[in-house]
PDB file of N, CA and C in Angstrom:
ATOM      1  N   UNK K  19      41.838  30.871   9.198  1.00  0.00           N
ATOM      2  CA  UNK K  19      42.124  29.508   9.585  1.00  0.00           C
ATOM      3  C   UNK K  19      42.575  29.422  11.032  1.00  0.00           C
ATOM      4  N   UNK K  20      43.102  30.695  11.573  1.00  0.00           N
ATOM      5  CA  UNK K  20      43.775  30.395  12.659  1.00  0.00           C
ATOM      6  C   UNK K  20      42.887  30.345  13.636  1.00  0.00           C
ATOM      7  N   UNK K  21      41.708  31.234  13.627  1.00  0.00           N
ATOM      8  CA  UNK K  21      40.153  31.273  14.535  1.00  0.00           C
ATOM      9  C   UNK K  21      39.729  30.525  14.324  1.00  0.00           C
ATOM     10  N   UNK K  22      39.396  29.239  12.917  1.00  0.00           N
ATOM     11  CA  UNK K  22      38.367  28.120  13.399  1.00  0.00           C
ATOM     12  C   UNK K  22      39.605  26.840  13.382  1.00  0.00           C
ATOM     13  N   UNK K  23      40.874  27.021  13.950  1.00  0.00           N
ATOM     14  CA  UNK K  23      41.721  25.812  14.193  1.00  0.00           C
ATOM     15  C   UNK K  23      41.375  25.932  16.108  1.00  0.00           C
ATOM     16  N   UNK K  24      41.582  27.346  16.697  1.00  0.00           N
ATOM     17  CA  UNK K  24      40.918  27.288  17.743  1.00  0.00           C
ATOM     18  C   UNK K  24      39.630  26.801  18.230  1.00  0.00           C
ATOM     19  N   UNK K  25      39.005  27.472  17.398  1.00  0.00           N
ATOM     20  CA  UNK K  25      37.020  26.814  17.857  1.00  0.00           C
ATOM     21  C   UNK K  25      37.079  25.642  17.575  1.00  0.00           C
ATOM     22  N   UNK K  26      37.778  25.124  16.492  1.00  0.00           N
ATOM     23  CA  UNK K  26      37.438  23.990  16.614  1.00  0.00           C
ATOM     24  C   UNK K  26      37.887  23.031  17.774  1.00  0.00           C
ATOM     25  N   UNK K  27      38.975  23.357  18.736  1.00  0.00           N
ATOM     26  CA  UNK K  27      39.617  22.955  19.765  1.00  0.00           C
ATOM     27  C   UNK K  27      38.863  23.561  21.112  1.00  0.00           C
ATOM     28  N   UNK K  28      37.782  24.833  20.483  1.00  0.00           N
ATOM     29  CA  UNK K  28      37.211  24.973  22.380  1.00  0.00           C
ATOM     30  C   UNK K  28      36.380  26.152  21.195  1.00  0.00           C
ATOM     31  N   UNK K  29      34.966  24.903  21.083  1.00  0.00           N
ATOM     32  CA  UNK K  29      33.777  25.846  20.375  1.00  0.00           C
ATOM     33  C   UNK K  29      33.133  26.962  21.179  1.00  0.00           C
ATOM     34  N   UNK K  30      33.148  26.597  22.724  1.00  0.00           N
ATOM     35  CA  UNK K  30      32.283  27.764  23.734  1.00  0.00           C
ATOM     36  C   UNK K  30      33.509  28.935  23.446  1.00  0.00           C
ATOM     37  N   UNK K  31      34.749  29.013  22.785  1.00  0.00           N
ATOM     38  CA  UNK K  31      34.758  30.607  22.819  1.00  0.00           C
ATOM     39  C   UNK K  31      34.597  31.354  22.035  1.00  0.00           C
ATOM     40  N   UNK K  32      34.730  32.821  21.886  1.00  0.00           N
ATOM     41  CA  UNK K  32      33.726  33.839  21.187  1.00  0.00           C
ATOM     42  C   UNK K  32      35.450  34.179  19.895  1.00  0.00           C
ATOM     43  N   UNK K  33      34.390  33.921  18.606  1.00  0.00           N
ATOM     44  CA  UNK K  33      35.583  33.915  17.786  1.00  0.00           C
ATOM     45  C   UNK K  33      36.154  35.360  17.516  1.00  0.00           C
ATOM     46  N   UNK K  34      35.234  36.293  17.753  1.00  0.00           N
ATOM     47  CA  UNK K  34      35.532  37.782  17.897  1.00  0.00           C
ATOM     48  C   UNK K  34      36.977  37.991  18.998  1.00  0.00           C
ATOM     49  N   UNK K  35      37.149  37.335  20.386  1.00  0.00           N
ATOM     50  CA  UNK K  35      38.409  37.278  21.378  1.00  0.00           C
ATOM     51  C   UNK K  35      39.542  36.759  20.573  1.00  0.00           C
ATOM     52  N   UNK K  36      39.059  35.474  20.123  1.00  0.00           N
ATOM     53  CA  UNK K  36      39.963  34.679  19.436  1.00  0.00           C
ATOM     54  C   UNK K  36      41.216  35.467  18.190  1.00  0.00           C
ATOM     55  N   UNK K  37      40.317  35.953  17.312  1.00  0.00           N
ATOM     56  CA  UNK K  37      40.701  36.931  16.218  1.00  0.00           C
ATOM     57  C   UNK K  37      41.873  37.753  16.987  1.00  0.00           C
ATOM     58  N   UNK K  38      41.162  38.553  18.059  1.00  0.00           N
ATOM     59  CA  UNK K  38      42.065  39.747  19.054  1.00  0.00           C
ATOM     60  C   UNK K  38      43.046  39.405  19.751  1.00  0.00           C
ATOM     61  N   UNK K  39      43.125  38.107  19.697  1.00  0.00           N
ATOM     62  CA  UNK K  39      44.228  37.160  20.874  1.00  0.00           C
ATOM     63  C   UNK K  39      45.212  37.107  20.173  1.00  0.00           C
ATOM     64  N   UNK K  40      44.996  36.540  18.489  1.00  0.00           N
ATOM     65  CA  UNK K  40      45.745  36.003  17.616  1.00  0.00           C
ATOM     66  C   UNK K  40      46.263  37.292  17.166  1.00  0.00           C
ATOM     67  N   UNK K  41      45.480  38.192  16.717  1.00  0.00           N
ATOM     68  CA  UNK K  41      46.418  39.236  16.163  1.00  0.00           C
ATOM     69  C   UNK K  41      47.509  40.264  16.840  1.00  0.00           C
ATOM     70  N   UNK K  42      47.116  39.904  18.596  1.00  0.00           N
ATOM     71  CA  UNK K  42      48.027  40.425  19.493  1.00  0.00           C
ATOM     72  C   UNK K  42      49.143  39.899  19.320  1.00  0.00           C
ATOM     73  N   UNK K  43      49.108  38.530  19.152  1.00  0.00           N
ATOM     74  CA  UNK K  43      50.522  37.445  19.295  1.00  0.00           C
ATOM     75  C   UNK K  43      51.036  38.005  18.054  1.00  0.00           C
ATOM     76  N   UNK K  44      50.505  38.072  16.876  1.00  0.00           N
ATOM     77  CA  UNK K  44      51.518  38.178  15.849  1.00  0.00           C
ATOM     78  C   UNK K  44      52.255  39.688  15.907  1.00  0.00           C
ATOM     79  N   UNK K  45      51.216  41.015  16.455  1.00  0.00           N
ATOM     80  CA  UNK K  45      52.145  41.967  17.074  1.00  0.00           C
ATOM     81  C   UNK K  45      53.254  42.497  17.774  1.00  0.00           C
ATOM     82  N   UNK K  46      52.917  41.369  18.672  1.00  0.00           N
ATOM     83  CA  UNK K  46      53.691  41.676  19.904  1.00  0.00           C
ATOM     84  C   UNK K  46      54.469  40.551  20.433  1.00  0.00           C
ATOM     85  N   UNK K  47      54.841  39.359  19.157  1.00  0.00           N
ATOM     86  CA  UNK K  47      55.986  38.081  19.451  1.00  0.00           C
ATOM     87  C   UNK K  47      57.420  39.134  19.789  1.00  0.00           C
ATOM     88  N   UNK K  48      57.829  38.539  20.687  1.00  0.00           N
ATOM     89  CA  UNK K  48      59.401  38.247  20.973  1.00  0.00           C
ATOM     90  C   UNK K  48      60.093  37.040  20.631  1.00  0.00           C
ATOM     91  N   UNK K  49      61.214  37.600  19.608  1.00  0.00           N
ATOM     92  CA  UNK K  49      62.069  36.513  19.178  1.00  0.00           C
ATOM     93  C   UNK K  49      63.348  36.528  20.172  1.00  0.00           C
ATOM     94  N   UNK K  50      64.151  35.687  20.340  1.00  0.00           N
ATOM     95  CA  UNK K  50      65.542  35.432  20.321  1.00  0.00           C
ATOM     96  C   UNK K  50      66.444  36.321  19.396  1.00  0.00           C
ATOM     97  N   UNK K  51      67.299  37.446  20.058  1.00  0.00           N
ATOM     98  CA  UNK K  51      68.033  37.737  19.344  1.00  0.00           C
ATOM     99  C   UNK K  51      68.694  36.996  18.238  1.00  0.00           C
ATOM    100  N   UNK K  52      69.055  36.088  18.453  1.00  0.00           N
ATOM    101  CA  UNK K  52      69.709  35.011  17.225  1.00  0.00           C
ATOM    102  C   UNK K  52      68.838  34.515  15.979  1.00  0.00           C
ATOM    103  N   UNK K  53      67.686  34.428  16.221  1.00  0.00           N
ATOM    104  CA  UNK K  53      66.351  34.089  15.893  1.00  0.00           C
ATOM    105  C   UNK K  53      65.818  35.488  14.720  1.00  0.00           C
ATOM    106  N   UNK K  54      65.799  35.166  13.796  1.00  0.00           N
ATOM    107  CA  UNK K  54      65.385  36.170  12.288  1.00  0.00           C
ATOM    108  C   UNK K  54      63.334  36.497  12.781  1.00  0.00           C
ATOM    109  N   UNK K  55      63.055  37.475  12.745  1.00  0.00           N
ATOM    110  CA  UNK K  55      61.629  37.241  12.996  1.00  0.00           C
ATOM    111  C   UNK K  55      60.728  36.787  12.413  1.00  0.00           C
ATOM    112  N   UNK K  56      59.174  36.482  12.603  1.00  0.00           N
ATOM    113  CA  UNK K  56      58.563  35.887  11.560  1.00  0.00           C
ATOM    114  C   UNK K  56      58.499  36.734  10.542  1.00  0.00           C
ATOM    115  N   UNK K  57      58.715  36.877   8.883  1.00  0.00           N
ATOM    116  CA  UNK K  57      58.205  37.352   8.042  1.00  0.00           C
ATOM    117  C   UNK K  57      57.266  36.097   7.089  1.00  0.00           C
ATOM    118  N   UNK K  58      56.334  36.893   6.436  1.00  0.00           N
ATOM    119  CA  UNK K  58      55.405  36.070   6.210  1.00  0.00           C
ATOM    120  C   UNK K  58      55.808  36.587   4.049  1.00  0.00           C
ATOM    121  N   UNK K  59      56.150  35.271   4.060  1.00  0.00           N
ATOM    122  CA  UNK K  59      57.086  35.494   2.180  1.00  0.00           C
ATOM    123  C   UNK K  59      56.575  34.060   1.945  1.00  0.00           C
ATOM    124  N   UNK K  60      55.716  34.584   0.580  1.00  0.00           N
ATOM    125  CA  UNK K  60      54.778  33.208   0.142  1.00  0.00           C
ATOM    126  C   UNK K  60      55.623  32.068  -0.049  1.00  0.00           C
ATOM    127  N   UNK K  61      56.695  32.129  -0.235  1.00  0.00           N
ATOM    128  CA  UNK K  61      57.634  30.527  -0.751  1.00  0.00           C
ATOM    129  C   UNK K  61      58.339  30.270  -0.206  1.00  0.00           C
ATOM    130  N   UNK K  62      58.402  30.659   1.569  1.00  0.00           N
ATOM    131  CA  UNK K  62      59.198  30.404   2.989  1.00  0.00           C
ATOM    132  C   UNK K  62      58.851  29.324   3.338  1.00  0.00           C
ATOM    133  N   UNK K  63      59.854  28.209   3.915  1.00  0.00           N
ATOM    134  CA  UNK K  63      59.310  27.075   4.595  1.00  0.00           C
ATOM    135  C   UNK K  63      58.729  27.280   5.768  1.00  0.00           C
ATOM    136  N   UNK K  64      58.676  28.244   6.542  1.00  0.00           N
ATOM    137  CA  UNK K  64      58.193  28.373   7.950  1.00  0.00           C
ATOM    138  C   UNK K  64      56.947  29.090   7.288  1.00  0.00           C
ATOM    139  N   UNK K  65      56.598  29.563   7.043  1.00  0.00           N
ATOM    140  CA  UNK K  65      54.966  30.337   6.286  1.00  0.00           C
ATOM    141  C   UNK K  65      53.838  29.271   5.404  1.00  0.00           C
ATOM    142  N   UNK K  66      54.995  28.022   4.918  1.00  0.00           N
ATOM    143  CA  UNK K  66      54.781  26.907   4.666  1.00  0.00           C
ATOM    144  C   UNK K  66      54.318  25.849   5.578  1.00  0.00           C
ATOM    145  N   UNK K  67      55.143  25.871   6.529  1.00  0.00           N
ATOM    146  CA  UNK K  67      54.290  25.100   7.179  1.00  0.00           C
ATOM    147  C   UNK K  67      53.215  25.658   8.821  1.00  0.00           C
ATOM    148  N   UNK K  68      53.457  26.456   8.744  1.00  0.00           N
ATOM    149  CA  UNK K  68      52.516  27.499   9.438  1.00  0.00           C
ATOM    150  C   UNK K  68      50.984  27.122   8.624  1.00  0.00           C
ATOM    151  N   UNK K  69      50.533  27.770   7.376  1.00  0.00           N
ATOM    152  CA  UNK K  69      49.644  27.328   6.887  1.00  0.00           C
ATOM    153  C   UNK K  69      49.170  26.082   7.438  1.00  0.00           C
ATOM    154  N   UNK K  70      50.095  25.324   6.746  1.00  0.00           N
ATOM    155  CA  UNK K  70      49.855  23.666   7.538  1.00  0.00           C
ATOM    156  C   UNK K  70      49.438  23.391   7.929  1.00  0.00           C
ATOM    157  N   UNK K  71      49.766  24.198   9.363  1.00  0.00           N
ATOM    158  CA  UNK K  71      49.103  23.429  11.135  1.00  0.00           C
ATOM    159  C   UNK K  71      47.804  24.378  10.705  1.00  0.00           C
ATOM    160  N   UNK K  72      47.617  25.041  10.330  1.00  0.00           N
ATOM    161  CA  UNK K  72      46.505  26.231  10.783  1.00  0.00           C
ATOM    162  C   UNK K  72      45.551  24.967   9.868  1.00  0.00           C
ATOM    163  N   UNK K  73      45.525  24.808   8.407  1.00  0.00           N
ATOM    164  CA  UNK K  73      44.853  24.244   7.916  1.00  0.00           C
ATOM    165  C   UNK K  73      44.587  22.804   8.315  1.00  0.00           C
ATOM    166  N   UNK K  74      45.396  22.068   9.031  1.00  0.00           N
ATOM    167  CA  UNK K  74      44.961  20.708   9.821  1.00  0.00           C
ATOM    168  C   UNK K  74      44.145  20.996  10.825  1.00  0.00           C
ATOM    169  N   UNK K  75      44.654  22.150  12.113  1.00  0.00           N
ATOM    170  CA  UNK K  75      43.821  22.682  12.850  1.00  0.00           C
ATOM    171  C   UNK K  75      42.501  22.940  12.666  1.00  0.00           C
ATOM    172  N   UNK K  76      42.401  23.324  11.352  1.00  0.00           N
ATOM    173  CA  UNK K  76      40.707  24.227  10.959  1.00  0.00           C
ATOM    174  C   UNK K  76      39.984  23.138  10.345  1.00  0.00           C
ATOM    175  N   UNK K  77      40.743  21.989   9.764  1.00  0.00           N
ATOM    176  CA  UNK K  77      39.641  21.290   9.068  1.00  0.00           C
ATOM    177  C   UNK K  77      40.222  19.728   9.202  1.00  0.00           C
ATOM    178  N   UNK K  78      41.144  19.114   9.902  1.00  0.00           N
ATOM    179  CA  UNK K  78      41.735  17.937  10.102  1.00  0.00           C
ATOM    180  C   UNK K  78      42.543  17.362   9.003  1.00  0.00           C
ATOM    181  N   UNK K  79      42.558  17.956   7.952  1.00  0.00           N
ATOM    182  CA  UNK K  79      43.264  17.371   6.198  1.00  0.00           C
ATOM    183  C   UNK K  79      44.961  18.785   6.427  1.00  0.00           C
ATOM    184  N   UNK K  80      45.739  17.824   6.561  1.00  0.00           N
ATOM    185  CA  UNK K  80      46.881  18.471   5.661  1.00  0.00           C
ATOM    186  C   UNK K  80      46.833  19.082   4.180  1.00  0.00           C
ATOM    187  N   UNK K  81      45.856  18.608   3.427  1.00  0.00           N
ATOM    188  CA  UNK K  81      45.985  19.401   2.380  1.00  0.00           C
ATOM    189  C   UNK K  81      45.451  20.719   2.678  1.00  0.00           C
ATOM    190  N   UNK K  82      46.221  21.622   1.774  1.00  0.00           N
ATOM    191  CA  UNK K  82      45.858  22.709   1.618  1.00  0.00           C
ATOM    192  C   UNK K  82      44.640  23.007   0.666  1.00  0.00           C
ATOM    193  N   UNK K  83      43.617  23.947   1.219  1.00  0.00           N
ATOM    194  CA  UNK K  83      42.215  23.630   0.758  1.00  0.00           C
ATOM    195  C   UNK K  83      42.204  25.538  -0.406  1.00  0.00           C
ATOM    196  N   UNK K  84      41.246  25.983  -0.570  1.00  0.00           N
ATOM    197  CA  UNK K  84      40.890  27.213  -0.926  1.00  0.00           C
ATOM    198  C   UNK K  84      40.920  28.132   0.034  1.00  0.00           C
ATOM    199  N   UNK K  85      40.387  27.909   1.160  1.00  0.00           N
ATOM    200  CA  UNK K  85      40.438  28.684   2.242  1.00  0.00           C
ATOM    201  C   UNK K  85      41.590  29.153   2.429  1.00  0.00           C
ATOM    202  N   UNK K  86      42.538  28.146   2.821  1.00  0.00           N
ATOM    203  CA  UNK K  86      44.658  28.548   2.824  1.00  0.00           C
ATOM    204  C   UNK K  86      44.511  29.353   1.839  1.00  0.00           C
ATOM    205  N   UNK K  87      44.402  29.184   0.157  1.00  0.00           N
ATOM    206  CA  UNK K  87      44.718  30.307  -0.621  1.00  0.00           C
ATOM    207  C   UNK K  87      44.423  31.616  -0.520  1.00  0.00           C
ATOM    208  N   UNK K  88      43.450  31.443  -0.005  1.00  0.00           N
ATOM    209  CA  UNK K  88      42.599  32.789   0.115  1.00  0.00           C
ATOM    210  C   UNK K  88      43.418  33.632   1.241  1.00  0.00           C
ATOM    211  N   UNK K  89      43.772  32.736   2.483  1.00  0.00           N
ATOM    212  CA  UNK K  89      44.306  33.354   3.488  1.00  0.00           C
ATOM    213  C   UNK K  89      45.703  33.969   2.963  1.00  0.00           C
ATOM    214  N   UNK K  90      46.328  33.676   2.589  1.00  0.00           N
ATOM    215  CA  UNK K  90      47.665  33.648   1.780  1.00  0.00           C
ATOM    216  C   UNK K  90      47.562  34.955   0.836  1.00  0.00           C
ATOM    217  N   UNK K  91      46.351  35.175  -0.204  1.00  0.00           N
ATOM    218  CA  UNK K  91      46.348  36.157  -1.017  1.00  0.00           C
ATOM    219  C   UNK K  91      45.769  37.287   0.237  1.00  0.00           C
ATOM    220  N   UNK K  92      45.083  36.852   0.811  1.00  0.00           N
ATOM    221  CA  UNK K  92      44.772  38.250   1.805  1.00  0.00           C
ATOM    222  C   UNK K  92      45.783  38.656   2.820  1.00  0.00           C
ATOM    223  N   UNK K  93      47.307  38.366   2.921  1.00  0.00           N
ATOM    224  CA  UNK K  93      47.922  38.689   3.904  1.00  0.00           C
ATOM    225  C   UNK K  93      48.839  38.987   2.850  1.00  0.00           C
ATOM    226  N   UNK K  94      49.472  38.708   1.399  1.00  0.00           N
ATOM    227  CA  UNK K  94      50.499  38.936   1.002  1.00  0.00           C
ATOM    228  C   UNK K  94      49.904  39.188  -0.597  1.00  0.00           C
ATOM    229  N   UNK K  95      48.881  38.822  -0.534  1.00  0.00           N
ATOM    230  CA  UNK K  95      48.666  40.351  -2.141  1.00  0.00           C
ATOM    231  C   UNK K  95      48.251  38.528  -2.884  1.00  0.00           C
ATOM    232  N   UNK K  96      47.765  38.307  -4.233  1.00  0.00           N
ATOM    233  CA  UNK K  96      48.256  37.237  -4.540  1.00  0.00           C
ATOM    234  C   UNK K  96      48.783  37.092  -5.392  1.00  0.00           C
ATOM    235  N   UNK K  97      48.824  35.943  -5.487  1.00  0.00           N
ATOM    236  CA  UNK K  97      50.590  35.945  -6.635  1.00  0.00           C
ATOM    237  C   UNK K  97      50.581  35.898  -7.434  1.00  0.00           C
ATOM    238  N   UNK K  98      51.486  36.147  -7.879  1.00  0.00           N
ATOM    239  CA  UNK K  98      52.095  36.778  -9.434  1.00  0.00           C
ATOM    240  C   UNK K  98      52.008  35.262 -10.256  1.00  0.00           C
ATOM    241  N   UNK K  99      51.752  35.434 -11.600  1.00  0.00           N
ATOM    242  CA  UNK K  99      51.931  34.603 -12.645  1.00  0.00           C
ATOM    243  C   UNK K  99      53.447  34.804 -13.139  1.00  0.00           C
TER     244      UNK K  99
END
């Protein structure tokens, strides 16, 4: 979601950079000492609304679509019943 919230904001770039850009940032963020870092925990409000923007970004609907789920089970396993 996070590569076609970009393309969809600037289609001439190559979603292969995009991918490499994004996964740098989530490597290599600097927080604020005071500041807890991002962890990504399925029932966090900040992972909550992270999704969010990514999924308004990628497709203009606040709802959360299949795609979000999918992204969600592929970064944190999926969830438990």
């Amino acid at each position: 979601l996070g590569v076609r919230a970009v393309i969809a904001r600037a289609p001439a770039l190559d979603p292969g950079i995009v991918r490499e850009q994004l996964e740098w940032v989530l490597a290599n963020q600097v927080f604020c000492p005071t500041q807890a870092p991002f962890r990504f925990l399925r029932d966090d409000r900040r992972w909550h609304d992270t999704l969010h923007v990514a999924q308004f970004g990628a497709t203009g609907s606040w709802e959360l679509g299949p795609e979000t789920a999918a992204l969600a089970d592929g970064i944190l396993g999926p969830a438990s019943d």
